[in-house]
Amino acid sequence: MHLPMFQPADRYLGAAAQTAGDAPGDDLSTLAWVEGELRRTLEHAHKALRRYVREAAALGGSDVDAVDPAVLRAARAQIHQAVGALELVGQPAAAEVLRASEAAVQRFIGRPGSIELAAVETVERASFAVLDFLARRIAGKPVAALALFPQYAAVRLLGGADRV
């Protein structure tokens, strides 16, 4: 039996697997390929977070433990998937912002009473900033990763970081 030799991942993923994603000559075709799915994944995570807040509010805050925490875990898993996709296509700055959002949602899972609409909106703003950053990169517009810092700082603080 003859087994084929394994090839390095960069042979299949192109330049995005070899670079950090910030050089002007990057091949952004892989990013363009996953951008739509990334957008849908983050939308599902946002809807799950909003649903949790809505269900908790419907209970009147009397018994937040009665709201199913699986909704929060699903949102965290979707954000985690988005982080992995961004790392695969060579977008570490965008991945780091979503990783901070993931940490914030993980904190909500541990402390379900701490989640409110303003917190969900902070996570959403961070996601929208990432999606805008990626859309500009795909369009070939110059955009610095530093533009993501305000949203990164906000979700890091939401996740319980002492400093950013």
PDB file of C-alpha atoms in Angstrom:
ATOM      1  CA  MET A   1       0.000   0.000   0.000  1.00  0.00           C
ATOM      2  CA  HIS A   2       1.331   3.428  -0.917  1.00  0.00           C
ATOM      3  CA  LEU A   3       0.451   6.407   1.260  1.00  0.00           C
ATOM      4  CA  PRO A   4       0.830   9.899  -0.186  1.00  0.00           C
ATOM      5  CA  MET A   5       3.244  12.265   1.503  1.00  0.00           C
ATOM      6  CA  PHE A   6       1.664  15.032   3.540  1.00  0.00           C
ATOM      7  CA  GLN A   7       2.228  18.489   2.119  1.00  0.00           C
ATOM      8  CA  PRO A   8       2.702  21.599   4.235  1.00  0.00           C
ATOM      9  CA  ALA A   9      -0.501  23.528   4.933  1.00  0.00           C
ATOM     10  CA  ASP A  10       0.854  26.635   3.196  1.00  0.00           C
ATOM     11  CA  ARG A  11       0.788  24.776  -0.106  1.00  0.00           C
ATOM     12  CA  TYR A  12      -2.988  24.518   0.159  1.00  0.00           C
ATOM     13  CA  LEU A  13      -3.818  27.733   1.991  1.00  0.00           C
ATOM     14  CA  GLY A  14      -1.608  30.054  -0.035  1.00  0.00           C
ATOM     15  CA  ALA A  15       0.146  33.147   1.221  1.00  0.00           C
ATOM     16  CA  ALA A  16      -2.406  33.753   3.977  1.00  0.00           C
ATOM     17  CA  ALA A  17      -1.008  30.791   5.927  1.00  0.00           C
ATOM     18  CA  GLN A  18       2.553  32.073   5.608  1.00  0.00           C
ATOM     19  CA  THR A  19       2.138  35.691   6.660  1.00  0.00           C
ATOM     20  CA  ALA A  20       0.531  37.607   9.438  1.00  0.00           C
ATOM     21  CA  GLY A  21      -1.935  39.169   7.018  1.00  0.00           C
ATOM     22  CA  ASP A  22      -0.763  42.755   7.207  1.00  0.00           C
ATOM     23  CA  ALA A  23       1.568  42.964   4.203  1.00  0.00           C
ATOM     24  CA  PRO A  24       0.164  44.892   1.243  1.00  0.00           C
ATOM     25  CA  GLY A  25       0.742  42.070  -1.246  1.00  0.00           C
ATOM     26  CA  ASP A  26      -1.173  39.413   0.705  1.00  0.00           C
ATOM     27  CA  ASP A  27      -3.411  36.979  -1.108  1.00  0.00           C
ATOM     28  CA  LEU A  28      -6.782  37.820   0.406  1.00  0.00           C
ATOM     29  CA  SER A  29      -8.738  35.294  -1.652  1.00  0.00           C
ATOM     30  CA  THR A  30      -9.051  32.919   1.309  1.00  0.00           C
ATOM     31  CA  LEU A  31     -10.318  35.770   3.465  1.00  0.00           C
ATOM     32  CA  ALA A  32     -12.880  36.718   0.827  1.00  0.00           C
ATOM     33  CA  TRP A  33     -13.918  33.089   0.660  1.00  0.00           C
ATOM     34  CA  VAL A  34     -14.722  32.823   4.396  1.00  0.00           C
ATOM     35  CA  GLU A  35     -15.994  36.360   4.973  1.00  0.00           C
ATOM     36  CA  GLY A  36     -19.647  35.567   4.257  1.00  0.00           C
ATOM     37  CA  GLU A  37     -19.701  32.534   6.504  1.00  0.00           C
ATOM     38  CA  LEU A  38     -17.904  34.503   9.209  1.00  0.00           C
ATOM     39  CA  ARG A  39     -20.592  37.197   9.007  1.00  0.00           C
ATOM     40  CA  ARG A  40     -23.386  34.598   9.351  1.00  0.00           C
ATOM     41  CA  THR A  41     -21.656  32.885  12.273  1.00  0.00           C
ATOM     42  CA  LEU A  42     -21.300  36.137  14.186  1.00  0.00           C
ATOM     43  CA  GLU A  43     -24.931  37.074  13.439  1.00  0.00           C
ATOM     44  CA  HIS A  44     -26.050  33.761  14.952  1.00  0.00           C
ATOM     45  CA  ALA A  45     -23.923  34.430  18.035  1.00  0.00           C
ATOM     46  CA  HIS A  46     -25.430  37.913  18.423  1.00  0.00           C
ATOM     47  CA  LYS A  47     -28.976  36.546  18.070  1.00  0.00           C
ATOM     48  CA  ALA A  48     -28.253  33.924  20.717  1.00  0.00           C
ATOM     49  CA  LEU A  49     -26.922  36.555  23.133  1.00  0.00           C
ATOM     50  CA  ARG A  50     -29.929  38.812  22.548  1.00  0.00           C
ATOM     51  CA  ARG A  51     -32.292  35.864  23.022  1.00  0.00           C
ATOM     52  CA  TYR A  52     -30.666  35.089  26.367  1.00  0.00           C
ATOM     53  CA  VAL A  53     -31.068  38.699  27.518  1.00  0.00           C
ATOM     54  CA  ARG A  54     -34.701  38.731  26.326  1.00  0.00           C
ATOM     55  CA  GLU A  55     -35.494  35.465  28.155  1.00  0.00           C
ATOM     56  CA  ALA A  56     -33.796  36.675  31.337  1.00  0.00           C
ATOM     57  CA  ALA A  57     -35.756  39.946  31.175  1.00  0.00           C
ATOM     58  CA  ALA A  58     -39.010  38.020  30.669  1.00  0.00           C
ATOM     59  CA  LEU A  59     -38.394  36.268  33.971  1.00  0.00           C
ATOM     60  CA  GLY A  60     -38.101  39.678  35.586  1.00  0.00           C
ATOM     61  CA  GLY A  61     -34.650  38.989  36.968  1.00  0.00           C
ATOM     62  CA  SER A  62     -36.215  36.815  39.671  1.00  0.00           C
ATOM     63  CA  ASP A  63     -34.598  33.573  38.577  1.00  0.00           C
ATOM     64  CA  VAL A  64     -31.859  34.073  35.996  1.00  0.00           C
ATOM     65  CA  ASP A  65     -30.739  30.483  36.652  1.00  0.00           C
ATOM     66  CA  ALA A  66     -33.962  29.282  34.993  1.00  0.00           C
ATOM     67  CA  VAL A  67     -32.749  30.631  31.628  1.00  0.00           C
ATOM     68  CA  ASP A  68     -30.936  27.953  29.635  1.00  0.00           C
ATOM     69  CA  PRO A  69     -27.151  28.636  29.694  1.00  0.00           C
ATOM     70  CA  ALA A  70     -26.782  26.466  26.570  1.00  0.00           C
ATOM     71  CA  VAL A  71     -27.690  29.569  24.570  1.00  0.00           C
ATOM     72  CA  LEU A  72     -24.620  31.347  25.944  1.00  0.00           C
ATOM     73  CA  ARG A  73     -22.417  28.317  25.333  1.00  0.00           C
ATOM     74  CA  ALA A  74     -23.629  28.159  21.728  1.00  0.00           C
ATOM     75  CA  ALA A  75     -22.801  31.849  21.234  1.00  0.00           C
ATOM     76  CA  ARG A  76     -19.329  31.321  22.697  1.00  0.00           C
ATOM     77  CA  ALA A  77     -18.756  28.312  20.435  1.00  0.00           C
ATOM     78  CA  GLN A  78     -19.751  30.324  17.356  1.00  0.00           C
ATOM     79  CA  ILE A  79     -17.380  33.144  18.267  1.00  0.00           C
ATOM     80  CA  HIS A  80     -14.664  30.553  18.890  1.00  0.00           C
ATOM     81  CA  GLN A  81     -15.216  29.145  15.396  1.00  0.00           C
ATOM     82  CA  ALA A  82     -14.875  32.649  13.956  1.00  0.00           C
ATOM     83  CA  VAL A  83     -11.568  33.094  15.822  1.00  0.00           C
ATOM     84  CA  GLY A  84     -10.260  29.858  14.342  1.00  0.00           C
ATOM     85  CA  ALA A  85     -11.291  30.853  10.821  1.00  0.00           C
ATOM     86  CA  LEU A  86      -9.539  34.210  11.137  1.00  0.00           C
ATOM     87  CA  GLU A  87      -6.375  32.555  12.390  1.00  0.00           C
ATOM     88  CA  LEU A  88      -6.467  30.149   9.447  1.00  0.00           C
ATOM     89  CA  VAL A  89      -6.685  32.968   6.906  1.00  0.00           C
ATOM     90  CA  GLY A  90      -3.897  34.967   8.526  1.00  0.00           C
ATOM     91  CA  GLN A  91      -5.812  37.717  10.325  1.00  0.00           C
ATOM     92  CA  PRO A  92      -4.379  37.630  13.856  1.00  0.00           C
ATOM     93  CA  ALA A  93      -5.485  41.140  14.880  1.00  0.00           C
ATOM     94  CA  ALA A  94      -9.113  40.465  13.990  1.00  0.00           C
ATOM     95  CA  ALA A  95      -8.912  37.058  15.671  1.00  0.00           C
ATOM     96  CA  GLU A  96      -7.612  38.668  18.862  1.00  0.00           C
ATOM     97  CA  VAL A  97     -10.604  41.023  19.052  1.00  0.00           C
ATOM     98  CA  LEU A  98     -13.020  38.121  18.689  1.00  0.00           C
ATOM     99  CA  ARG A  99     -11.001  36.094  21.212  1.00  0.00           C
ATOM    100  CA  ALA A 100     -11.627  38.911  23.707  1.00  0.00           C
ATOM    101  CA  SER A 101     -15.347  38.734  22.847  1.00  0.00           C
ATOM    102  CA  GLU A 102     -15.242  34.997  23.441  1.00  0.00           C
ATOM    103  CA  ALA A 103     -13.694  35.595  26.867  1.00  0.00           C
ATOM    104  CA  ALA A 104     -16.470  38.071  27.691  1.00  0.00           C
ATOM    105  CA  VAL A 105     -19.146  35.540  26.749  1.00  0.00           C
ATOM    106  CA  GLN A 106     -17.325  32.901  28.803  1.00  0.00           C
ATOM    107  CA  ARG A 107     -17.551  35.264  31.754  1.00  0.00           C
ATOM    108  CA  PHE A 108     -21.311  35.597  31.143  1.00  0.00           C
ATOM    109  CA  ILE A 109     -21.598  31.811  31.285  1.00  0.00           C
ATOM    110  CA  GLY A 110     -19.929  31.803  34.699  1.00  0.00           C
ATOM    111  CA  ARG A 111     -21.937  34.795  35.909  1.00  0.00           C
ATOM    112  CA  PRO A 112     -25.266  34.779  34.032  1.00  0.00           C
ATOM    113  CA  GLY A 113     -26.620  37.655  36.100  1.00  0.00           C
ATOM    114  CA  SER A 114     -23.919  39.965  34.704  1.00  0.00           C
ATOM    115  CA  ILE A 115     -25.204  39.943  31.136  1.00  0.00           C
ATOM    116  CA  GLU A 116     -27.397  42.797  30.020  1.00  0.00           C
ATOM    117  CA  LEU A 117     -28.258  44.412  26.710  1.00  0.00           C
ATOM    118  CA  ALA A 118     -25.395  46.942  26.918  1.00  0.00           C
ATOM    119  CA  ALA A 119     -22.893  44.084  27.244  1.00  0.00           C
ATOM    120  CA  VAL A 120     -24.350  42.307  24.215  1.00  0.00           C
ATOM    121  CA  GLU A 121     -24.156  45.549  22.234  1.00  0.00           C
ATOM    122  CA  THR A 122     -20.479  45.874  23.159  1.00  0.00           C
ATOM    123  CA  VAL A 123     -19.798  42.378  21.806  1.00  0.00           C
ATOM    124  CA  GLU A 124     -21.779  43.220  18.664  1.00  0.00           C
ATOM    125  CA  ARG A 125     -19.836  46.454  18.086  1.00  0.00           C
ATOM    126  CA  ALA A 126     -16.569  44.530  18.336  1.00  0.00           C
ATOM    127  CA  SER A 127     -17.806  41.991  15.780  1.00  0.00           C
ATOM    128  CA  PHE A 128     -19.012  44.710  13.430  1.00  0.00           C
ATOM    129  CA  ALA A 129     -15.649  46.462  13.702  1.00  0.00           C
ATOM    130  CA  VAL A 130     -13.903  43.195  12.776  1.00  0.00           C
ATOM    131  CA  LEU A 131     -16.230  42.645   9.820  1.00  0.00           C
ATOM    132  CA  ASP A 132     -15.682  46.221   8.620  1.00  0.00           C
ATOM    133  CA  PHE A 133     -11.914  45.792   8.992  1.00  0.00           C
ATOM    134  CA  LEU A 134     -12.040  42.601   6.928  1.00  0.00           C
ATOM    135  CA  ALA A 135     -14.272  44.143   4.253  1.00  0.00           C
ATOM    136  CA  ARG A 136     -11.816  47.018   3.859  1.00  0.00           C
ATOM    137  CA  ARG A 137      -8.902  44.570   3.601  1.00  0.00           C
ATOM    138  CA  ILE A 138     -10.734  42.557   0.945  1.00  0.00           C
ATOM    139  CA  ALA A 139     -11.505  45.758  -0.966  1.00  0.00           C
ATOM    140  CA  GLY A 140      -7.780  46.568  -0.976  1.00  0.00           C
ATOM    141  CA  LYS A 141      -8.144  49.666   1.192  1.00  0.00           C
ATOM    142  CA  PRO A 142      -5.331  50.433   3.609  1.00  0.00           C
ATOM    143  CA  VAL A 143      -6.508  49.810   7.145  1.00  0.00           C
ATOM    144  CA  ALA A 144      -4.376  49.474  10.247  1.00  0.00           C
ATOM    145  CA  ALA A 145      -5.062  46.801  12.830  1.00  0.00           C
ATOM    146  CA  LEU A 146      -4.806  49.555  15.432  1.00  0.00           C
ATOM    147  CA  ALA A 147      -8.247  50.724  14.264  1.00  0.00           C
ATOM    148  CA  LEU A 148      -9.670  47.725  16.145  1.00  0.00           C
ATOM    149  CA  PHE A 149      -8.212  48.788  19.493  1.00  0.00           C
ATOM    150  CA  PRO A 150     -11.222  50.690  20.930  1.00  0.00           C
ATOM    151  CA  GLN A 151     -13.517  47.701  20.439  1.00  0.00           C
ATOM    152  CA  TYR A 152     -10.807  45.308  21.642  1.00  0.00           C
ATOM    153  CA  ALA A 153     -10.386  47.344  24.833  1.00  0.00           C
ATOM    154  CA  ALA A 154     -14.139  47.420  25.427  1.00  0.00           C
ATOM    155  CA  VAL A 155     -14.617  43.651  25.171  1.00  0.00           C
ATOM    156  CA  ARG A 156     -11.475  42.964  27.221  1.00  0.00           C
ATOM    157  CA  LEU A 157     -12.876  45.089  30.035  1.00  0.00           C
ATOM    158  CA  LEU A 158     -16.229  43.377  29.643  1.00  0.00           C
ATOM    159  CA  GLY A 159     -14.439  40.059  29.984  1.00  0.00           C
ATOM    160  CA  GLY A 160     -12.969  41.126  33.304  1.00  0.00           C
ATOM    161  CA  ALA A 161      -9.486  42.249  32.316  1.00  0.00           C
ATOM    162  CA  ASP A 162      -7.864  44.549  34.849  1.00  0.00           C
ATOM    163  CA  ARG A 163      -6.061  46.448  32.124  1.00  0.00           C
ATOM    164  CA  VAL A 164      -5.778  46.345  28.373  1.00  0.00           C
TER     165      VAL A 164
END
